Every structure is written in structure tokens, then in C-alpha cells.
């Protein structure tokens, strides 16, 4: 049985593309999920866990004024994190997670507020990438797990949008159903 992480690694490997991850509330769980897949090194460049707000600016290049005005839990912050890690690690695709896993609200946002983002090379990604807002229920662990699942699902949708039609059908046949 395939997992979203295995599907991501498989699609990126087939295409000769790479991925970098920027994480906040997930604290490395996205990278751990990806690297649990055998052969992940063919597509995975690395990750940055920028848990502290100032690291989002210093390491990932998120606009300091944006962080000061809106805090770290913001859709534009998520997009800039994805673009920043993509540039910093030299990857074709960048994905990011930022949000509030709890137990307390943060930056005026309630527990369960999460933003996941993807930034990539293709027509499937709007200029600056794509972001999704999530309102998740559950405890801290459940919110973090669902954030991982959601960012990988967003990337898979973007990869599918970029790679459609007859070319995709041919790759599916050649590569065992990715």
C-alpha cells in the first residue's frame, strides 16, 4: 500500500525533480515522513525547522514586516517559507507548514489554525505558489499529523496538475502506477 510520502518521492524521482521542506508547528515530522520512504534521497534535498519566528526571517527570508504585522501564523508567511526553503536549498519544489498546534492560541490565532503551502516550477503553481488554510480539531499530536498529511496532499495535487494528460498516462504505465 502506498503512502502520500511514497507517492511524492515516486513522482519527483520519475521527473528528476527535488523537494525541500520548511516546517514550524510540525517540527520535522514532514521531513521524517518523506525520509521514511526508501529512495527518498533521490528527490529530497533537506529541510529547515524554523520553529522560532525570527528564524523564519533570518533563515527562510520571510519578510520581517509581515512577521511583525501578522505573526508567524499567516498564509503569506507559509508561502514565503515555501519559496524561501526552495531557494535556500536549491530545490524544484518547496513546501511549508505554519500554525498553532496548541495547547494555547498564538499570534491571535486559535488552536488548530494551520497554513500549508507549496511553491514549484510548473504551471500548476500560481505565481508565488499556493496556500491552503486549515481549521483542524484534535489534540496537539492530531493537529500536527493532519498538517503533515495536508501539506503532502497539497503537493501531490500540484504535481498532478502540472503533469496531466497523455504524458501522465505513459508515466503511470512505465513506473508501476505512480
PDB file of C-alpha atoms in Angstrom:
ATOM      1  CA  UNK A   1       0.000   0.000   0.000  1.00  0.00           C
ATOM      2  CA  UNK A   2       1.341   3.388  -0.984  1.00  0.00           C
ATOM      3  CA  UNK A   3       1.534   6.439   1.253  1.00  0.00           C
ATOM      4  CA  UNK A   4       1.362  10.132   0.283  1.00  0.00           C
ATOM      5  CA  UNK A   5       5.083  10.459   1.074  1.00  0.00           C
ATOM      6  CA  UNK A   6       5.898   7.463  -1.137  1.00  0.00           C
ATOM      7  CA  UNK A   7       3.778   8.943  -3.923  1.00  0.00           C
ATOM      8  CA  UNK A   8       5.601  12.285  -3.605  1.00  0.00           C
ATOM      9  CA  UNK A   9       9.027  10.623  -3.683  1.00  0.00           C
ATOM     10  CA  UNK A  10       7.994   8.433  -6.609  1.00  0.00           C
ATOM     11  CA  UNK A  11       6.630  11.291  -8.713  1.00  0.00           C
ATOM     12  CA  UNK A  12       9.594  13.554  -8.032  1.00  0.00           C
ATOM     13  CA  UNK A  13      12.085  10.759  -8.749  1.00  0.00           C
ATOM     14  CA  UNK A  14      10.410   9.899 -12.065  1.00  0.00           C
ATOM     15  CA  UNK A  15      10.609  13.563 -13.069  1.00  0.00           C
ATOM     16  CA  UNK A  16      14.134  14.138 -11.827  1.00  0.00           C
ATOM     17  CA  UNK A  17      12.872  16.902  -9.529  1.00  0.00           C
ATOM     18  CA  UNK A  18      13.737  17.749  -5.937  1.00  0.00           C
ATOM     19  CA  UNK A  19      11.921  18.853  -2.785  1.00  0.00           C
ATOM     20  CA  UNK A  20      12.800  20.990   0.236  1.00  0.00           C
ATOM     21  CA  UNK A  21      10.653  21.402   3.344  1.00  0.00           C
ATOM     22  CA  UNK A  22      10.171  24.332   5.745  1.00  0.00           C
ATOM     23  CA  UNK A  23       8.422  23.424   8.980  1.00  0.00           C
ATOM     24  CA  UNK A  24       7.204  25.239  12.027  1.00  0.00           C
ATOM     25  CA  UNK A  25       4.417  23.539  14.019  1.00  0.00           C
ATOM     26  CA  UNK A  26       5.252  20.112  12.555  1.00  0.00           C
ATOM     27  CA  UNK A  27       8.794  20.321  13.935  1.00  0.00           C
ATOM     28  CA  UNK A  28      10.397  17.963  11.429  1.00  0.00           C
ATOM     29  CA  UNK A  29       7.531  15.496  11.004  1.00  0.00           C
ATOM     30  CA  UNK A  30       7.145  16.248   7.278  1.00  0.00           C
ATOM     31  CA  UNK A  31      10.841  15.597   6.664  1.00  0.00           C
ATOM     32  CA  UNK A  32      10.666  12.433   8.780  1.00  0.00           C
ATOM     33  CA  UNK A  33       7.681  11.172   6.773  1.00  0.00           C
ATOM     34  CA  UNK A  34       9.458  11.790   3.473  1.00  0.00           C
ATOM     35  CA  UNK A  35      12.761  10.282   4.573  1.00  0.00           C
ATOM     36  CA  UNK A  36      10.977   7.159   5.829  1.00  0.00           C
ATOM     37  CA  UNK A  37      10.469   6.269   2.149  1.00  0.00           C
ATOM     38  CA  UNK A  38      13.233   4.076   0.673  1.00  0.00           C
ATOM     39  CA  UNK A  39      14.986   6.020  -2.078  1.00  0.00           C
ATOM     40  CA  UNK A  40      13.928   9.420  -0.743  1.00  0.00           C
ATOM     41  CA  UNK A  41      17.478  10.707  -1.242  1.00  0.00           C
ATOM     42  CA  UNK A  42      16.844  10.740  -4.997  1.00  0.00           C
ATOM     43  CA  UNK A  43      14.357  13.598  -4.550  1.00  0.00           C
ATOM     44  CA  UNK A  44      14.664  15.089  -1.053  1.00  0.00           C
ATOM     45  CA  UNK A  45      17.168  17.956  -0.649  1.00  0.00           C
ATOM     46  CA  UNK A  46      16.587  18.710   3.022  1.00  0.00           C
ATOM     47  CA  UNK A  47      14.556  20.708   5.468  1.00  0.00           C
ATOM     48  CA  UNK A  48      14.582  23.689   7.770  1.00  0.00           C
ATOM     49  CA  UNK A  49      12.658  23.561  11.039  1.00  0.00           C
ATOM     50  CA  UNK A  50      12.170  27.248  11.766  1.00  0.00           C
ATOM     51  CA  UNK A  51      10.194  26.968  14.971  1.00  0.00           C
ATOM     52  CA  UNK A  52      11.197  30.363  16.333  1.00  0.00           C
ATOM     53  CA  UNK A  53       9.588  33.280  14.488  1.00  0.00           C
ATOM     54  CA  UNK A  54      12.873  35.155  13.960  1.00  0.00           C
ATOM     55  CA  UNK A  55      14.318  32.129  12.119  1.00  0.00           C
ATOM     56  CA  UNK A  56      11.557  32.366   9.550  1.00  0.00           C
ATOM     57  CA  UNK A  57      13.071  35.708   8.563  1.00  0.00           C
ATOM     58  CA  UNK A  58      16.766  35.014   9.165  1.00  0.00           C
ATOM     59  CA  UNK A  59      16.941  31.565   7.521  1.00  0.00           C
ATOM     60  CA  UNK A  60      13.964  31.432   5.141  1.00  0.00           C
ATOM     61  CA  UNK A  61      13.764  35.091   4.111  1.00  0.00           C
ATOM     62  CA  UNK A  62      10.205  35.701   5.272  1.00  0.00           C
ATOM     63  CA  UNK A  63       9.525  39.447   5.257  1.00  0.00           C
ATOM     64  CA  UNK A  64      10.243  40.869   8.723  1.00  0.00           C
ATOM     65  CA  UNK A  65       7.488  43.491   8.398  1.00  0.00           C
ATOM     66  CA  UNK A  66       4.966  40.769   7.541  1.00  0.00           C
ATOM     67  CA  UNK A  67       6.015  38.770  10.599  1.00  0.00           C
ATOM     68  CA  UNK A  68       5.801  41.875  12.805  1.00  0.00           C
ATOM     69  CA  UNK A  69       2.364  42.819  11.475  1.00  0.00           C
ATOM     70  CA  UNK A  70       0.668  39.423  11.264  1.00  0.00           C
ATOM     71  CA  UNK A  71       2.789  36.968  13.235  1.00  0.00           C
ATOM     72  CA  UNK A  72       4.025  33.604  12.061  1.00  0.00           C
ATOM     73  CA  UNK A  73       0.591  32.016  11.621  1.00  0.00           C
ATOM     74  CA  UNK A  74      -0.405  33.590   8.322  1.00  0.00           C
ATOM     75  CA  UNK A  75      -0.965  32.404   4.743  1.00  0.00           C
ATOM     76  CA  UNK A  76       1.628  34.784   3.268  1.00  0.00           C
ATOM     77  CA  UNK A  77       4.177  33.594   5.817  1.00  0.00           C
ATOM     78  CA  UNK A  78       3.535  30.000   4.718  1.00  0.00           C
ATOM     79  CA  UNK A  79       4.030  30.947   1.051  1.00  0.00           C
ATOM     80  CA  UNK A  80       7.223  32.836   1.789  1.00  0.00           C
ATOM     81  CA  UNK A  81       8.520  29.905   3.851  1.00  0.00           C
ATOM     82  CA  UNK A  82       7.916  27.513   0.925  1.00  0.00           C
ATOM     83  CA  UNK A  83       9.586  29.871  -1.550  1.00  0.00           C
ATOM     84  CA  UNK A  84      12.437  30.567   0.864  1.00  0.00           C
ATOM     85  CA  UNK A  85      13.308  26.935   1.532  1.00  0.00           C
ATOM     86  CA  UNK A  86      13.073  26.158  -2.179  1.00  0.00           C
ATOM     87  CA  UNK A  87      15.623  28.893  -2.900  1.00  0.00           C
ATOM     88  CA  UNK A  88      17.852  28.232   0.113  1.00  0.00           C
ATOM     89  CA  UNK A  89      18.186  24.509  -0.559  1.00  0.00           C
ATOM     90  CA  UNK A  90      18.150  24.685  -4.350  1.00  0.00           C
ATOM     91  CA  UNK A  91      15.057  22.538  -4.861  1.00  0.00           C
ATOM     92  CA  UNK A  92      12.476  22.403  -7.636  1.00  0.00           C
ATOM     93  CA  UNK A  93       9.649  22.347  -5.084  1.00  0.00           C
ATOM     94  CA  UNK A  94       9.291  23.827  -1.616  1.00  0.00           C
ATOM     95  CA  UNK A  95       6.565  23.048   0.894  1.00  0.00           C
ATOM     96  CA  UNK A  96       5.861  24.644   4.265  1.00  0.00           C
ATOM     97  CA  UNK A  97       3.768  24.319   7.407  1.00  0.00           C
ATOM     98  CA  UNK A  98       2.972  27.005   9.967  1.00  0.00           C
ATOM     99  CA  UNK A  99       0.209  27.113  12.546  1.00  0.00           C
ATOM    100  CA  UNK A 100      -0.975  26.559  16.087  1.00  0.00           C
ATOM    101  CA  UNK A 101      -0.898  23.007  17.418  1.00  0.00           C
ATOM    102  CA  UNK A 102      -1.713  24.088  20.960  1.00  0.00           C
ATOM    103  CA  UNK A 103      -2.289  23.929  23.732  1.00  0.00           C
ATOM    104  CA  UNK A 104      -2.552  27.751  23.697  1.00  0.00           C
ATOM    105  CA  UNK A 105      -3.523  30.226  20.931  1.00  0.00           C
ATOM    106  CA  UNK A 106      -0.649  32.034  19.193  1.00  0.00           C
ATOM    107  CA  UNK A 107      -0.437  35.334  17.319  1.00  0.00           C
ATOM    108  CA  UNK A 108      -4.151  35.877  17.894  1.00  0.00           C
ATOM    109  CA  UNK A 109      -4.969  32.584  16.149  1.00  0.00           C
ATOM    110  CA  UNK A 110      -6.880  29.760  17.819  1.00  0.00           C
ATOM    111  CA  UNK A 111      -5.507  26.252  18.261  1.00  0.00           C
ATOM    112  CA  UNK A 112      -5.982  24.267  15.043  1.00  0.00           C
ATOM    113  CA  UNK A 113      -5.293  27.189  12.693  1.00  0.00           C
ATOM    114  CA  UNK A 114      -2.761  25.916  10.147  1.00  0.00           C
ATOM    115  CA  UNK A 115      -1.450  27.098   6.793  1.00  0.00           C
ATOM    116  CA  UNK A 116       0.275  24.738   4.365  1.00  0.00           C
ATOM    117  CA  UNK A 117       1.962  25.975   1.204  1.00  0.00           C
ATOM    118  CA  UNK A 118       3.708  24.759  -1.917  1.00  0.00           C
ATOM    119  CA  UNK A 119       5.965  26.632  -4.310  1.00  0.00           C
ATOM    120  CA  UNK A 120       7.072  24.940  -7.516  1.00  0.00           C
ATOM    121  CA  UNK A 121       8.265  25.402 -11.045  1.00  0.00           C
ATOM    122  CA  UNK A 122       5.228  24.491 -13.080  1.00  0.00           C
ATOM    123  CA  UNK A 123       2.036  25.935 -14.415  1.00  0.00           C
ATOM    124  CA  UNK A 124       0.196  24.138 -11.617  1.00  0.00           C
ATOM    125  CA  UNK A 125       1.630  26.602  -9.110  1.00  0.00           C
ATOM    126  CA  UNK A 126       0.244  30.111  -9.191  1.00  0.00           C
ATOM    127  CA  UNK A 127       2.823  32.900  -9.070  1.00  0.00           C
ATOM    128  CA  UNK A 128       4.276  32.745  -5.594  1.00  0.00           C
ATOM    129  CA  UNK A 129       2.839  29.288  -5.006  1.00  0.00           C
ATOM    130  CA  UNK A 130      -0.347  28.009  -3.435  1.00  0.00           C
ATOM    131  CA  UNK A 131      -1.509  28.034   0.161  1.00  0.00           C
ATOM    132  CA  UNK A 132      -4.354  26.304   1.982  1.00  0.00           C
ATOM    133  CA  UNK A 133      -5.911  27.386   5.257  1.00  0.00           C
ATOM    134  CA  UNK A 134      -6.885  24.584   7.624  1.00  0.00           C
ATOM    135  CA  UNK A 135      -9.039  24.598  10.749  1.00  0.00           C
ATOM    136  CA  UNK A 136      -8.144  21.367  12.499  1.00  0.00           C
ATOM    137  CA  UNK A 137      -9.650  19.701  15.538  1.00  0.00           C
ATOM    138  CA  UNK A 138      -7.979  17.366  17.976  1.00  0.00           C
ATOM    139  CA  UNK A 139      -5.080  17.407  20.353  1.00  0.00           C
ATOM    140  CA  UNK A 140      -1.594  18.680  19.583  1.00  0.00           C
ATOM    141  CA  UNK A 141      -0.421  15.370  18.087  1.00  0.00           C
ATOM    142  CA  UNK A 142      -3.518  15.031  15.885  1.00  0.00           C
ATOM    143  CA  UNK A 143      -3.178  18.600  14.576  1.00  0.00           C
ATOM    144  CA  UNK A 144       0.480  18.034  13.734  1.00  0.00           C
ATOM    145  CA  UNK A 145      -0.229  14.688  11.996  1.00  0.00           C
ATOM    146  CA  UNK A 146      -3.061  16.190   9.940  1.00  0.00           C
ATOM    147  CA  UNK A 147      -0.814  19.121   8.979  1.00  0.00           C
ATOM    148  CA  UNK A 148       1.745  16.644   7.594  1.00  0.00           C
ATOM    149  CA  UNK A 149      -0.943  14.785   5.663  1.00  0.00           C
ATOM    150  CA  UNK A 150      -2.398  18.036   4.328  1.00  0.00           C
ATOM    151  CA  UNK A 151       0.868  19.530   3.054  1.00  0.00           C
ATOM    152  CA  UNK A 152       1.779  16.272   1.279  1.00  0.00           C
ATOM    153  CA  UNK A 153      -1.730  16.109  -0.250  1.00  0.00           C
ATOM    154  CA  UNK A 154      -1.379  19.716  -1.467  1.00  0.00           C
ATOM    155  CA  UNK A 155       1.963  18.902  -3.089  1.00  0.00           C
ATOM    156  CA  UNK A 156       0.508  15.786  -4.732  1.00  0.00           C
ATOM    157  CA  UNK A 157      -2.345  17.845  -6.187  1.00  0.00           C
ATOM    158  CA  UNK A 158       0.115  20.403  -7.555  1.00  0.00           C
ATOM    159  CA  UNK A 159       2.288  17.662  -9.039  1.00  0.00           C
ATOM    160  CA  UNK A 160      -0.788  16.069 -10.641  1.00  0.00           C
ATOM    161  CA  UNK A 161      -1.965  19.418 -12.039  1.00  0.00           C
ATOM    162  CA  UNK A 162       1.457  20.018 -13.559  1.00  0.00           C
ATOM    163  CA  UNK A 163       1.662  16.537 -15.027  1.00  0.00           C
ATOM    164  CA  UNK A 164      -1.637  15.755 -16.739  1.00  0.00           C
ATOM    165  CA  UNK A 165      -2.902  14.218 -19.924  1.00  0.00           C
ATOM    166  CA  UNK A 166      -1.224  11.567 -22.103  1.00  0.00           C
ATOM    167  CA  UNK A 167       2.246  12.174 -20.655  1.00  0.00           C
ATOM    168  CA  UNK A 168       0.929  11.180 -17.223  1.00  0.00           C
ATOM    169  CA  UNK A 169      -0.712   8.037 -18.559  1.00  0.00           C
ATOM    170  CA  UNK A 170       2.577   6.965 -20.137  1.00  0.00           C
ATOM    171  CA  UNK A 171       4.485   7.565 -16.896  1.00  0.00           C
ATOM    172  CA  UNK A 172       1.868   5.594 -14.959  1.00  0.00           C
ATOM    173  CA  UNK A 173       2.328   2.589 -17.217  1.00  0.00           C
ATOM    174  CA  UNK A 174       6.139   2.785 -17.151  1.00  0.00           C
ATOM    175  CA  UNK A 175       6.509   3.342 -13.452  1.00  0.00           C
ATOM    176  CA  UNK A 176       4.107   0.969 -11.825  1.00  0.00           C
ATOM    177  CA  UNK A 177       1.238   3.280 -11.076  1.00  0.00           C
ATOM    178  CA  UNK A 178       2.721   6.467  -9.651  1.00  0.00           C
TER     179      UNK A 178
END
